[in-house]
């Protein structure tokens, strides 16, 4: 008796193959959107991020779409996209930090802090120095200079080449001397 083979020609289950194809297509739109955004073509980037999300929603695509909105000064839409990202992947640190940064831009310092703390403790985050720098900005604005120095130093401990944290640390240190 002959058994039917449900695997595709590449040996993968057809559903796995379809998911892999969708993921690849979504990634292509995401990469295209990023290139467009970096070259200043924000509206086209936003459309490509949206296409990536239509193909396969990911926390990364929502976060980067939010980032594109922030370039336009549309912080409400940026925050909403980051919240979508968090719903998809609560372990991904970028959207927490980004929400905190957008809230700082809007002057909502108290509301930003919990998001920055979540970013600092995120399980999956390639740039954990960002929330320390952003938290330092809040502390500095409040006149808590030694605490701000500590956060800038924490940022530099994680990424010694992070220019914004380095500049803030040395500027504030010089003011205190």
JSON list of C-alpha atoms in Angstrom, two decimals:
[
{"chain": "A", "resi": 1, "resn": "UNK", "atom": "CA", "xyz": [0.00, 0.00, 0.00]},
{"chain": "A", "resi": 2, "resn": "UNK", "atom": "CA", "xyz": [1.39, 3.37, -1.02]},
{"chain": "A", "resi": 3, "resn": "UNK", "atom": "CA", "xyz": [1.29, 6.34, 1.41]},
{"chain": "A", "resi": 4, "resn": "UNK", "atom": "CA", "xyz": [0.62, 9.80, 0.11]},
{"chain": "A", "resi": 5, "resn": "UNK", "atom": "CA", "xyz": [3.32, 12.34, 0.65]},
{"chain": "A", "resi": 6, "resn": "UNK", "atom": "CA", "xyz": [1.96, 15.71, 1.79]},
{"chain": "A", "resi": 7, "resn": "UNK", "atom": "CA", "xyz": [5.35, 17.40, 1.73]},
{"chain": "A", "resi": 8, "resn": "UNK", "atom": "CA", "xyz": [6.16, 19.78, -1.08]},
{"chain": "A", "resi": 9, "resn": "UNK", "atom": "CA", "xyz": [9.01, 19.33, -3.55]},
{"chain": "A", "resi": 10, "resn": "UNK", "atom": "CA", "xyz": [11.35, 21.00, -1.06]},
{"chain": "A", "resi": 11, "resn": "UNK", "atom": "CA", "xyz": [10.45, 18.47, 1.64]},
{"chain": "A", "resi": 12, "resn": "UNK", "atom": "CA", "xyz": [8.51, 21.01, 3.70]},
{"chain": "A", "resi": 13, "resn": "UNK", "atom": "CA", "xyz": [4.89, 20.81, 4.68]},
{"chain": "A", "resi": 14, "resn": "UNK", "atom": "CA", "xyz": [2.87, 22.99, 2.24]},
{"chain": "A", "resi": 15, "resn": "UNK", "atom": "CA", "xyz": [1.65, 25.19, 5.11]},
{"chain": "A", "resi": 16, "resn": "UNK", "atom": "CA", "xyz": [5.21, 25.73, 6.35]},
{"chain": "A", "resi": 17, "resn": "UNK", "atom": "CA", "xyz": [6.27, 26.56, 2.82]},
{"chain": "A", "resi": 18, "resn": "UNK", "atom": "CA", "xyz": [3.43, 29.07, 2.45]},
{"chain": "A", "resi": 19, "resn": "UNK", "atom": "CA", "xyz": [4.29, 30.70, 5.81]},
{"chain": "A", "resi": 20, "resn": "UNK", "atom": "CA", "xyz": [7.96, 30.92, 4.84]},
{"chain": "A", "resi": 21, "resn": "UNK", "atom": "CA", "xyz": [7.04, 32.55, 1.53]},
{"chain": "A", "resi": 22, "resn": "UNK", "atom": "CA", "xyz": [4.78, 35.07, 3.26]},
{"chain": "A", "resi": 23, "resn": "UNK", "atom": "CA", "xyz": [7.44, 35.85, 5.84]},
{"chain": "A", "resi": 24, "resn": "UNK", "atom": "CA", "xyz": [10.02, 36.38, 3.07]},
{"chain": "A", "resi": 25, "resn": "UNK", "atom": "CA", "xyz": [7.66, 38.64, 1.12]},
{"chain": "A", "resi": 26, "resn": "UNK", "atom": "CA", "xyz": [6.81, 40.67, 4.25]},
{"chain": "A", "resi": 27, "resn": "UNK", "atom": "CA", "xyz": [10.53, 41.01, 5.00]},
{"chain": "A", "resi": 28, "resn": "UNK", "atom": "CA", "xyz": [11.17, 42.30, 1.47]},
{"chain": "A", "resi": 29, "resn": "UNK", "atom": "CA", "xyz": [8.55, 45.03, 1.94]},
{"chain": "A", "resi": 30, "resn": "UNK", "atom": "CA", "xyz": [10.03, 45.86, 5.35]},
{"chain": "A", "resi": 31, "resn": "UNK", "atom": "CA", "xyz": [13.55, 46.21, 3.96]},
{"chain": "A", "resi": 32, "resn": "UNK", "atom": "CA", "xyz": [12.30, 48.30, 1.05]},
{"chain": "A", "resi": 33, "resn": "UNK", "atom": "CA", "xyz": [10.39, 50.56, 3.46]},
{"chain": "A", "resi": 34, "resn": "UNK", "atom": "CA", "xyz": [13.46, 51.04, 5.62]},
{"chain": "A", "resi": 35, "resn": "UNK", "atom": "CA", "xyz": [15.59, 52.02, 2.61]},
{"chain": "A", "resi": 36, "resn": "UNK", "atom": "CA", "xyz": [12.89, 54.46, 1.48]},
{"chain": "A", "resi": 37, "resn": "UNK", "atom": "CA", "xyz": [12.64, 55.98, 4.94]},
{"chain": "A", "resi": 38, "resn": "UNK", "atom": "CA", "xyz": [16.41, 56.40, 5.23]},
{"chain": "A", "resi": 39, "resn": "UNK", "atom": "CA", "xyz": [16.47, 58.17, 1.86]},
{"chain": "A", "resi": 40, "resn": "UNK", "atom": "CA", "xyz": [13.75, 60.58, 2.98]},
{"chain": "A", "resi": 41, "resn": "UNK", "atom": "CA", "xyz": [10.81, 59.10, 1.06]},
{"chain": "A", "resi": 42, "resn": "UNK", "atom": "CA", "xyz": [8.50, 58.86, 4.06]},
{"chain": "A", "resi": 43, "resn": "UNK", "atom": "CA", "xyz": [5.14, 58.44, 2.34]},
{"chain": "A", "resi": 44, "resn": "UNK", "atom": "CA", "xyz": [6.46, 55.64, 0.15]},
{"chain": "A", "resi": 45, "resn": "UNK", "atom": "CA", "xyz": [8.10, 54.05, 3.19]},
{"chain": "A", "resi": 46, "resn": "UNK", "atom": "CA", "xyz": [4.82, 54.16, 5.10]},
{"chain": "A", "resi": 47, "resn": "UNK", "atom": "CA", "xyz": [3.05, 52.41, 2.22]},
{"chain": "A", "resi": 48, "resn": "UNK", "atom": "CA", "xyz": [5.72, 49.70, 2.12]},
{"chain": "A", "resi": 49, "resn": "UNK", "atom": "CA", "xyz": [5.52, 49.17, 5.90]},
{"chain": "A", "resi": 50, "resn": "UNK", "atom": "CA", "xyz": [1.75, 48.81, 5.54]},
{"chain": "A", "resi": 51, "resn": "UNK", "atom": "CA", "xyz": [2.22, 46.26, 2.73]},
{"chain": "A", "resi": 52, "resn": "UNK", "atom": "CA", "xyz": [4.58, 44.28, 4.93]},
{"chain": "A", "resi": 53, "resn": "UNK", "atom": "CA", "xyz": [1.94, 44.26, 7.68]},
{"chain": "A", "resi": 54, "resn": "UNK", "atom": "CA", "xyz": [-0.78, 43.21, 5.21]},
{"chain": "A", "resi": 55, "resn": "UNK", "atom": "CA", "xyz": [1.33, 40.25, 4.08]},
{"chain": "A", "resi": 56, "resn": "UNK", "atom": "CA", "xyz": [2.33, 39.20, 7.60]},
{"chain": "A", "resi": 57, "resn": "UNK", "atom": "CA", "xyz": [1.99, 41.45, 10.65]},
{"chain": "A", "resi": 58, "resn": "UNK", "atom": "CA", "xyz": [5.14, 41.63, 12.76]},
{"chain": "A", "resi": 59, "resn": "UNK", "atom": "CA", "xyz": [6.17, 43.66, 15.75]},
{"chain": "A", "resi": 60, "resn": "UNK", "atom": "CA", "xyz": [9.10, 44.99, 13.74]},
{"chain": "A", "resi": 61, "resn": "UNK", "atom": "CA", "xyz": [6.94, 46.28, 10.88]},
{"chain": "A", "resi": 62, "resn": "UNK", "atom": "CA", "xyz": [4.52, 48.01, 13.26]},
{"chain": "A", "resi": 63, "resn": "UNK", "atom": "CA", "xyz": [7.41, 49.55, 15.22]},
{"chain": "A", "resi": 64, "resn": "UNK", "atom": "CA", "xyz": [9.11, 50.83, 12.09]},
{"chain": "A", "resi": 65, "resn": "UNK", "atom": "CA", "xyz": [5.82, 52.17, 10.75]},
{"chain": "A", "resi": 66, "resn": "UNK", "atom": "CA", "xyz": [5.47, 54.05, 14.01]},
{"chain": "A", "resi": 67, "resn": "UNK", "atom": "CA", "xyz": [8.98, 55.39, 13.58]},
{"chain": "A", "resi": 68, "resn": "UNK", "atom": "CA", "xyz": [8.08, 56.68, 10.10]},
{"chain": "A", "resi": 69, "resn": "UNK", "atom": "CA", "xyz": [5.01, 58.42, 11.54]},
{"chain": "A", "resi": 70, "resn": "UNK", "atom": "CA", "xyz": [7.22, 60.04, 14.17]},
{"chain": "A", "resi": 71, "resn": "UNK", "atom": "CA", "xyz": [9.37, 61.53, 11.39]},
{"chain": "A", "resi": 72, "resn": "UNK", "atom": "CA", "xyz": [6.19, 63.30, 10.27]},
{"chain": "A", "resi": 73, "resn": "UNK", "atom": "CA", "xyz": [5.48, 64.49, 13.83]},
{"chain": "A", "resi": 74, "resn": "UNK", "atom": "CA", "xyz": [2.43, 62.21, 14.08]},
{"chain": "A", "resi": 75, "resn": "UNK", "atom": "CA", "xyz": [3.21, 60.86, 17.54]},
{"chain": "A", "resi": 76, "resn": "UNK", "atom": "CA", "xyz": [-0.31, 59.58, 18.19]},
{"chain": "A", "resi": 77, "resn": "UNK", "atom": "CA", "xyz": [-0.13, 57.28, 15.16]},
{"chain": "A", "resi": 78, "resn": "UNK", "atom": "CA", "xyz": [3.45, 56.34, 16.06]},
{"chain": "A", "resi": 79, "resn": "UNK", "atom": "CA", "xyz": [2.37, 55.32, 19.57]},
{"chain": "A", "resi": 80, "resn": "UNK", "atom": "CA", "xyz": [-0.62, 53.37, 18.22]},
{"chain": "A", "resi": 81, "resn": "UNK", "atom": "CA", "xyz": [1.66, 51.38, 15.90]},
{"chain": "A", "resi": 82, "resn": "UNK", "atom": "CA", "xyz": [4.03, 50.62, 18.76]},
{"chain": "A", "resi": 83, "resn": "UNK", "atom": "CA", "xyz": [1.08, 49.42, 20.84]},
{"chain": "A", "resi": 84, "resn": "UNK", "atom": "CA", "xyz": [0.17, 47.10, 17.94]},
{"chain": "A", "resi": 85, "resn": "UNK", "atom": "CA", "xyz": [3.75, 45.81, 17.99]},
{"chain": "A", "resi": 86, "resn": "UNK", "atom": "CA", "xyz": [3.57, 45.13, 21.73]},
{"chain": "A", "resi": 87, "resn": "UNK", "atom": "CA", "xyz": [0.35, 43.15, 21.25]},
{"chain": "A", "resi": 88, "resn": "UNK", "atom": "CA", "xyz": [2.12, 40.97, 18.69]},
{"chain": "A", "resi": 89, "resn": "UNK", "atom": "CA", "xyz": [5.34, 40.51, 20.67]},
{"chain": "A", "resi": 90, "resn": "UNK", "atom": "CA", "xyz": [5.44, 41.76, 24.28]},
{"chain": "A", "resi": 91, "resn": "UNK", "atom": "CA", "xyz": [9.09, 40.66, 24.59]},
{"chain": "A", "resi": 92, "resn": "UNK", "atom": "CA", "xyz": [10.30, 43.03, 21.82]},
{"chain": "A", "resi": 93, "resn": "UNK", "atom": "CA", "xyz": [11.93, 46.06, 23.46]},
{"chain": "A", "resi": 94, "resn": "UNK", "atom": "CA", "xyz": [11.94, 48.60, 20.62]},
{"chain": "A", "resi": 95, "resn": "UNK", "atom": "CA", "xyz": [8.27, 49.66, 20.77]},
{"chain": "A", "resi": 96, "resn": "UNK", "atom": "CA", "xyz": [8.43, 50.30, 24.53]},
{"chain": "A", "resi": 97, "resn": "UNK", "atom": "CA", "xyz": [11.42, 52.61, 24.14]},
{"chain": "A", "resi": 98, "resn": "UNK", "atom": "CA", "xyz": [9.89, 54.28, 21.12]},
{"chain": "A", "resi": 99, "resn": "UNK", "atom": "CA", "xyz": [6.64, 55.01, 22.96]},
{"chain": "A", "resi": 100, "resn": "UNK", "atom": "CA", "xyz": [8.71, 56.49, 25.79]},
{"chain": "A", "resi": 101, "resn": "UNK", "atom": "CA", "xyz": [10.67, 58.66, 23.35]},
{"chain": "A", "resi": 102, "resn": "UNK", "atom": "CA", "xyz": [7.50, 59.86, 21.62]},
{"chain": "A", "resi": 103, "resn": "UNK", "atom": "CA", "xyz": [5.94, 60.72, 24.97]},
{"chain": "A", "resi": 104, "resn": "UNK", "atom": "CA", "xyz": [9.06, 62.72, 25.88]},
{"chain": "A", "resi": 105, "resn": "UNK", "atom": "CA", "xyz": [8.64, 64.62, 22.61]},
{"chain": "A", "resi": 106, "resn": "UNK", "atom": "CA", "xyz": [5.04, 65.35, 23.60]},
{"chain": "A", "resi": 107, "resn": "UNK", "atom": "CA", "xyz": [6.09, 66.47, 27.09]},
{"chain": "A", "resi": 108, "resn": "UNK", "atom": "CA", "xyz": [4.44, 63.50, 28.82]},
{"chain": "A", "resi": 109, "resn": "UNK", "atom": "CA", "xyz": [7.44, 62.67, 31.01]},
{"chain": "A", "resi": 110, "resn": "UNK", "atom": "CA", "xyz": [5.61, 60.78, 33.74]},
{"chain": "A", "resi": 111, "resn": "UNK", "atom": "CA", "xyz": [3.79, 58.61, 31.22]},
{"chain": "A", "resi": 112, "resn": "UNK", "atom": "CA", "xyz": [7.07, 57.83, 29.41]},
{"chain": "A", "resi": 113, "resn": "UNK", "atom": "CA", "xyz": [8.87, 56.31, 32.40]},
{"chain": "A", "resi": 114, "resn": "UNK", "atom": "CA", "xyz": [6.98, 52.98, 32.65]},
{"chain": "A", "resi": 115, "resn": "UNK", "atom": "CA", "xyz": [7.57, 52.33, 28.95]},
{"chain": "A", "resi": 116, "resn": "UNK", "atom": "CA", "xyz": [11.28, 53.05, 29.27]},
{"chain": "A", "resi": 117, "resn": "UNK", "atom": "CA", "xyz": [11.48, 50.72, 32.26]},
{"chain": "A", "resi": 118, "resn": "UNK", "atom": "CA", "xyz": [9.77, 47.97, 30.26]},
{"chain": "A", "resi": 119, "resn": "UNK", "atom": "CA", "xyz": [12.26, 48.55, 27.44]},
{"chain": "A", "resi": 120, "resn": "UNK", "atom": "CA", "xyz": [15.18, 48.27, 29.87]},
{"chain": "A", "resi": 121, "resn": "UNK", "atom": "CA", "xyz": [13.92, 44.86, 30.98]},
{"chain": "A", "resi": 122, "resn": "UNK", "atom": "CA", "xyz": [12.79, 43.52, 27.59]},
{"chain": "A", "resi": 123, "resn": "UNK", "atom": "CA", "xyz": [13.85, 39.98, 26.72]},
{"chain": "A", "resi": 124, "resn": "UNK", "atom": "CA", "xyz": [14.45, 40.77, 23.05]},
{"chain": "A", "resi": 125, "resn": "UNK", "atom": "CA", "xyz": [16.12, 44.09, 22.37]},
{"chain": "A", "resi": 126, "resn": "UNK", "atom": "CA", "xyz": [19.18, 44.77, 20.23]},
{"chain": "A", "resi": 127, "resn": "UNK", "atom": "CA", "xyz": [19.66, 48.37, 21.41]},
{"chain": "A", "resi": 128, "resn": "UNK", "atom": "CA", "xyz": [19.10, 48.38, 25.20]},
{"chain": "A", "resi": 129, "resn": "UNK", "atom": "CA", "xyz": [21.17, 51.55, 25.60]},
{"chain": "A", "resi": 130, "resn": "UNK", "atom": "CA", "xyz": [18.39, 53.71, 24.13]},
{"chain": "A", "resi": 131, "resn": "UNK", "atom": "CA", "xyz": [15.95, 53.59, 27.09]},
{"chain": "A", "resi": 132, "resn": "UNK", "atom": "CA", "xyz": [18.74, 54.46, 29.56]},
{"chain": "A", "resi": 133, "resn": "UNK", "atom": "CA", "xyz": [19.60, 57.53, 27.51]},
{"chain": "A", "resi": 134, "resn": "UNK", "atom": "CA", "xyz": [15.93, 58.52, 27.23]},
{"chain": "A", "resi": 135, "resn": "UNK", "atom": "CA", "xyz": [15.35, 58.05, 30.94]},
{"chain": "A", "resi": 136, "resn": "UNK", "atom": "CA", "xyz": [18.44, 60.19, 31.55]},
{"chain": "A", "resi": 137, "resn": "UNK", "atom": "CA", "xyz": [16.84, 62.93, 29.46]},
{"chain": "A", "resi": 138, "resn": "UNK", "atom": "CA", "xyz": [13.79, 62.90, 31.74]},
{"chain": "A", "resi": 139, "resn": "UNK", "atom": "CA", "xyz": [15.91, 62.97, 34.89]},
{"chain": "A", "resi": 140, "resn": "UNK", "atom": "CA", "xyz": [18.00, 65.82, 33.55]},
{"chain": "A", "resi": 141, "resn": "UNK", "atom": "CA", "xyz": [14.90, 67.87, 32.70]},
{"chain": "A", "resi": 142, "resn": "UNK", "atom": "CA", "xyz": [13.75, 67.37, 36.29]},
{"chain": "A", "resi": 143, "resn": "UNK", "atom": "CA", "xyz": [17.06, 68.62, 37.67]},
{"chain": "A", "resi": 144, "resn": "UNK", "atom": "CA", "xyz": [18.06, 65.18, 38.95]},
{"chain": "A", "resi": 145, "resn": "UNK", "atom": "CA", "xyz": [21.51, 65.52, 37.46]},
{"chain": "A", "resi": 146, "resn": "UNK", "atom": "CA", "xyz": [23.38, 62.78, 39.30]},
{"chain": "A", "resi": 147, "resn": "UNK", "atom": "CA", "xyz": [20.64, 60.30, 38.49]},
{"chain": "A", "resi": 148, "resn": "UNK", "atom": "CA", "xyz": [20.71, 61.46, 34.86]},
{"chain": "A", "resi": 149, "resn": "UNK", "atom": "CA", "xyz": [24.50, 60.97, 34.78]},
{"chain": "A", "resi": 150, "resn": "UNK", "atom": "CA", "xyz": [23.98, 57.44, 36.05]},
{"chain": "A", "resi": 151, "resn": "UNK", "atom": "CA", "xyz": [21.51, 56.66, 33.23]},
{"chain": "A", "resi": 152, "resn": "UNK", "atom": "CA", "xyz": [23.78, 58.19, 30.58]},
{"chain": "A", "resi": 153, "resn": "UNK", "atom": "CA", "xyz": [26.65, 56.10, 31.99]},
{"chain": "A", "resi": 154, "resn": "UNK", "atom": "CA", "xyz": [24.44, 52.98, 31.90]},
{"chain": "A", "resi": 155, "resn": "UNK", "atom": "CA", "xyz": [23.71, 53.72, 28.26]},
{"chain": "A", "resi": 156, "resn": "UNK", "atom": "CA", "xyz": [27.43, 54.08, 27.53]},
{"chain": "A", "resi": 157, "resn": "UNK", "atom": "CA", "xyz": [28.25, 50.88, 29.42]},
{"chain": "A", "resi": 158, "resn": "UNK", "atom": "CA", "xyz": [25.90, 49.06, 27.04]},
{"chain": "A", "resi": 159, "resn": "UNK", "atom": "CA", "xyz": [27.10, 50.90, 23.91]},
{"chain": "A", "resi": 160, "resn": "UNK", "atom": "CA", "xyz": [30.34, 52.88, 24.36]},
{"chain": "A", "resi": 161, "resn": "UNK", "atom": "CA", "xyz": [30.05, 54.46, 20.90]},
{"chain": "A", "resi": 162, "resn": "UNK", "atom": "CA", "xyz": [26.57, 55.92, 21.46]},
{"chain": "A", "resi": 163, "resn": "UNK", "atom": "CA", "xyz": [27.27, 59.57, 20.67]},
{"chain": "A", "resi": 164, "resn": "UNK", "atom": "CA", "xyz": [24.08, 61.07, 22.12]},
{"chain": "A", "resi": 165, "resn": "UNK", "atom": "CA", "xyz": [24.67, 59.48, 25.53]},
{"chain": "A", "resi": 166, "resn": "UNK", "atom": "CA", "xyz": [28.39, 60.36, 25.44]},
{"chain": "A", "resi": 167, "resn": "UNK", "atom": "CA", "xyz": [27.65, 64.00, 24.60]},
{"chain": "A", "resi": 168, "resn": "UNK", "atom": "CA", "xyz": [24.95, 64.24, 27.29]},
{"chain": "A", "resi": 169, "resn": "UNK", "atom": "CA", "xyz": [27.19, 62.60, 29.90]},
{"chain": "A", "resi": 170, "resn": "UNK", "atom": "CA", "xyz": [30.16, 64.91, 29.29]},
{"chain": "A", "resi": 171, "resn": "UNK", "atom": "CA", "xyz": [27.97, 68.03, 28.93]},
{"chain": "A", "resi": 172, "resn": "UNK", "atom": "CA", "xyz": [26.20, 67.35, 32.22]},
{"chain": "A", "resi": 173, "resn": "UNK", "atom": "CA", "xyz": [29.41, 66.34, 33.97]},
{"chain": "A", "resi": 174, "resn": "UNK", "atom": "CA", "xyz": [31.01, 69.64, 32.89]},
{"chain": "A", "resi": 175, "resn": "UNK", "atom": "CA", "xyz": [28.03, 71.59, 34.26]},
{"chain": "A", "resi": 176, "resn": "UNK", "atom": "CA", "xyz": [28.43, 69.88, 37.63]},
{"chain": "A", "resi": 177, "resn": "UNK", "atom": "CA", "xyz": [32.15, 70.70, 37.90]}
]
